[in-house]
PDB file of C-alpha atoms in Angstrom:
ATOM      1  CA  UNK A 124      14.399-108.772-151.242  1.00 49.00           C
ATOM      2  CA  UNK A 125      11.003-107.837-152.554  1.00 47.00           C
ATOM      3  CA  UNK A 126       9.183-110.211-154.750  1.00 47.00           C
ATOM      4  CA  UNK A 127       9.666-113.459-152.897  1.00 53.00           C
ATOM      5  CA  UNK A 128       8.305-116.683-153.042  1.00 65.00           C
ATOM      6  CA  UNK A 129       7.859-119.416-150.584  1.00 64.00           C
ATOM      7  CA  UNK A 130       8.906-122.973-150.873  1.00 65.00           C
ATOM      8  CA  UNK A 131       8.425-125.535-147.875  1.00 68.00           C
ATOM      9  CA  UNK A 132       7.794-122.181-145.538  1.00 72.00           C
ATOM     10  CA  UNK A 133      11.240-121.026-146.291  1.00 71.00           C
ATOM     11  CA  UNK A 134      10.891-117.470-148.279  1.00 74.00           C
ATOM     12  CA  UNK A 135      13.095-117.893-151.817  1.00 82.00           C
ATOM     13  CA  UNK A 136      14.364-114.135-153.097  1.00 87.00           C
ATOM     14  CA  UNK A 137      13.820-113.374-156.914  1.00 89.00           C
ATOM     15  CA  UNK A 138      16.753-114.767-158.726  1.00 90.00           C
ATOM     16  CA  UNK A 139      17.217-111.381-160.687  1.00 91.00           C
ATOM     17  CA  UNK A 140      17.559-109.402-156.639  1.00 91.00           C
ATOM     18  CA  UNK A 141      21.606-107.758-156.815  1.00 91.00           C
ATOM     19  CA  UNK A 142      22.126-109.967-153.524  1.00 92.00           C
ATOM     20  CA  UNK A 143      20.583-113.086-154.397  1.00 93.00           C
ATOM     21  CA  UNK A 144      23.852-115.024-154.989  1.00 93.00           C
ATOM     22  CA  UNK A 145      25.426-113.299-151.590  1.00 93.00           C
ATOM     23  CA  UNK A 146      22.262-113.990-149.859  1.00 92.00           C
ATOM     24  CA  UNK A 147      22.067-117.675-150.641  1.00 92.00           C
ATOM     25  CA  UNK A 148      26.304-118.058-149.781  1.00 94.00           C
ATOM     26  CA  UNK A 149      25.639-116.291-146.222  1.00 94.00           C
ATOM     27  CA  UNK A 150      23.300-118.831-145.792  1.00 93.00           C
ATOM     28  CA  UNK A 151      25.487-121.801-146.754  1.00 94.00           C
ATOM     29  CA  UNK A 152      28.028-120.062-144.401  1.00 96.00           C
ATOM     30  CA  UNK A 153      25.258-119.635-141.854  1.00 96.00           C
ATOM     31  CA  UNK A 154      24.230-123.495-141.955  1.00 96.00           C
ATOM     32  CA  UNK A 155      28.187-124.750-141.587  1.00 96.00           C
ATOM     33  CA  UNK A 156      28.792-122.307-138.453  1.00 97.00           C
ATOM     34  CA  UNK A 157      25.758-123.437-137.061  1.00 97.00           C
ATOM     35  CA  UNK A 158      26.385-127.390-137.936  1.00 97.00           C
ATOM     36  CA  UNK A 159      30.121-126.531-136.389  1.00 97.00           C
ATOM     37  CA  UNK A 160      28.689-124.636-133.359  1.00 97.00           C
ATOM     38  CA  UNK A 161      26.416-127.886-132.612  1.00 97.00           C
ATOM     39  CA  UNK A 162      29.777-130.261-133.246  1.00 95.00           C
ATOM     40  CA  UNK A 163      31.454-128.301-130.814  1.00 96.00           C
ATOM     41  CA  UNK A 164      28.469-128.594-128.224  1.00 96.00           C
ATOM     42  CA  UNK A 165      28.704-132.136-128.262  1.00 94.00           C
ATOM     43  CA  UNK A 166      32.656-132.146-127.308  1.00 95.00           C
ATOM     44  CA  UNK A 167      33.761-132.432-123.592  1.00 92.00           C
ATOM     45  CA  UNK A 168      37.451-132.238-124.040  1.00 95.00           C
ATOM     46  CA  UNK A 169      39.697-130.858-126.345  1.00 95.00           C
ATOM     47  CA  UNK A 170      41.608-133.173-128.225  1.00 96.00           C
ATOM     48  CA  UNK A 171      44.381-132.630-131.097  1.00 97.00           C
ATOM     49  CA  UNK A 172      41.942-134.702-133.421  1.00 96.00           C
ATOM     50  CA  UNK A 173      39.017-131.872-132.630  1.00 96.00           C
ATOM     51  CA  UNK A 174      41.381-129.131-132.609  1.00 97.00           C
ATOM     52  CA  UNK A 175      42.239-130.137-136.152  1.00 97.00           C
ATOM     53  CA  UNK A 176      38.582-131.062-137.341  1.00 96.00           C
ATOM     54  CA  UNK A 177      38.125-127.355-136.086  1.00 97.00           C
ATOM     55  CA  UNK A 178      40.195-125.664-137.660  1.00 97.00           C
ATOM     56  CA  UNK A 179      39.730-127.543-140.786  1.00 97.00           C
ATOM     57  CA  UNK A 180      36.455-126.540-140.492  1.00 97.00           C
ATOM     58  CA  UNK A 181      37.237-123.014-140.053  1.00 97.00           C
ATOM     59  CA  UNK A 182      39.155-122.873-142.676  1.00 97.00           C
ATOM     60  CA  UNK A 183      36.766-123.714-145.291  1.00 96.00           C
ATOM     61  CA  UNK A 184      34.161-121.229-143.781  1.00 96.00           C
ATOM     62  CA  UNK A 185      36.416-118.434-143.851  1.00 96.00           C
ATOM     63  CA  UNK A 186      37.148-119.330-147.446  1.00 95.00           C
ATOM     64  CA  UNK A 187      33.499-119.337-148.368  1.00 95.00           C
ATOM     65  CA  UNK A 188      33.247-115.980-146.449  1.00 96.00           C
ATOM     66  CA  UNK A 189      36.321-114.757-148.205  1.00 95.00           C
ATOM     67  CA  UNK A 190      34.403-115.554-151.814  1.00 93.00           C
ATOM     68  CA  UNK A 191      31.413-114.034-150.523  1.00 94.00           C
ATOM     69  CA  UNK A 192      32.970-110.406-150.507  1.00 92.00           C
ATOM     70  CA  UNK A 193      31.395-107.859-153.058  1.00 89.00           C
ATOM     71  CA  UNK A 194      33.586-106.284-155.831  1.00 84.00           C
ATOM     72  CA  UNK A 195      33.159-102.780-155.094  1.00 85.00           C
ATOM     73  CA  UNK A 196      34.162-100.643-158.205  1.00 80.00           C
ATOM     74  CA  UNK A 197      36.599 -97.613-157.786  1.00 76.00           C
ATOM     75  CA  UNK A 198      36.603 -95.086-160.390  1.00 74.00           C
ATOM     76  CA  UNK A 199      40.212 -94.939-160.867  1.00 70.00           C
ATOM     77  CA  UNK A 200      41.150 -98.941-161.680  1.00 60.00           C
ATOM     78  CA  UNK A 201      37.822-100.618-161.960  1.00 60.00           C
ATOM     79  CA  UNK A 202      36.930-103.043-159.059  1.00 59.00           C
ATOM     80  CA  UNK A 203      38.689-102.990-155.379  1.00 60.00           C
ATOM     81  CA  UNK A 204      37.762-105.777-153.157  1.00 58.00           C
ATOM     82  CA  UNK A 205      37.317-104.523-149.306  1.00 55.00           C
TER      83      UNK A 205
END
């Protein structure tokens, strides 16, 4: 991540790094679990509305995560996802 900038104190990679478009979706990923985490903190008893909000929640996080994997190319068929 060499070349970086800073905006607002926050260091921004150089667009043209390989894992600048992985880097910045682990962060969105990062900020939801964390915004989750702190929903979750607030909660003193389980309910079926939380446990639904939850999951919900979970669900679209694992899907980013899921769309954050790298193609890794094989040298028999092109590109295997892992």
């Amino acid at each position: 991540m060499s070349n970086e900038n800073i905006t607002n104190n926050i260091p921004q990679p150089d667009p043209g790094w390989d894992y600048y478009l992985t880097y910045h979706r682990l962060l969105k990923a990062k900020a939801q679990l964390d915004q989750l985490i702190n929903c979750i903190r607030e909660l003193e008893l389980a309910t079926t509305e939380s446990d639904q909000s939850i999951n919900e929640d979970l669900f679209d996080l694992t899907s980013l995560l899921e769309n954050t994997r790298i193609p890794i190319e094989t040298p028999d068929d092109g590109y295997l996802t892992q």
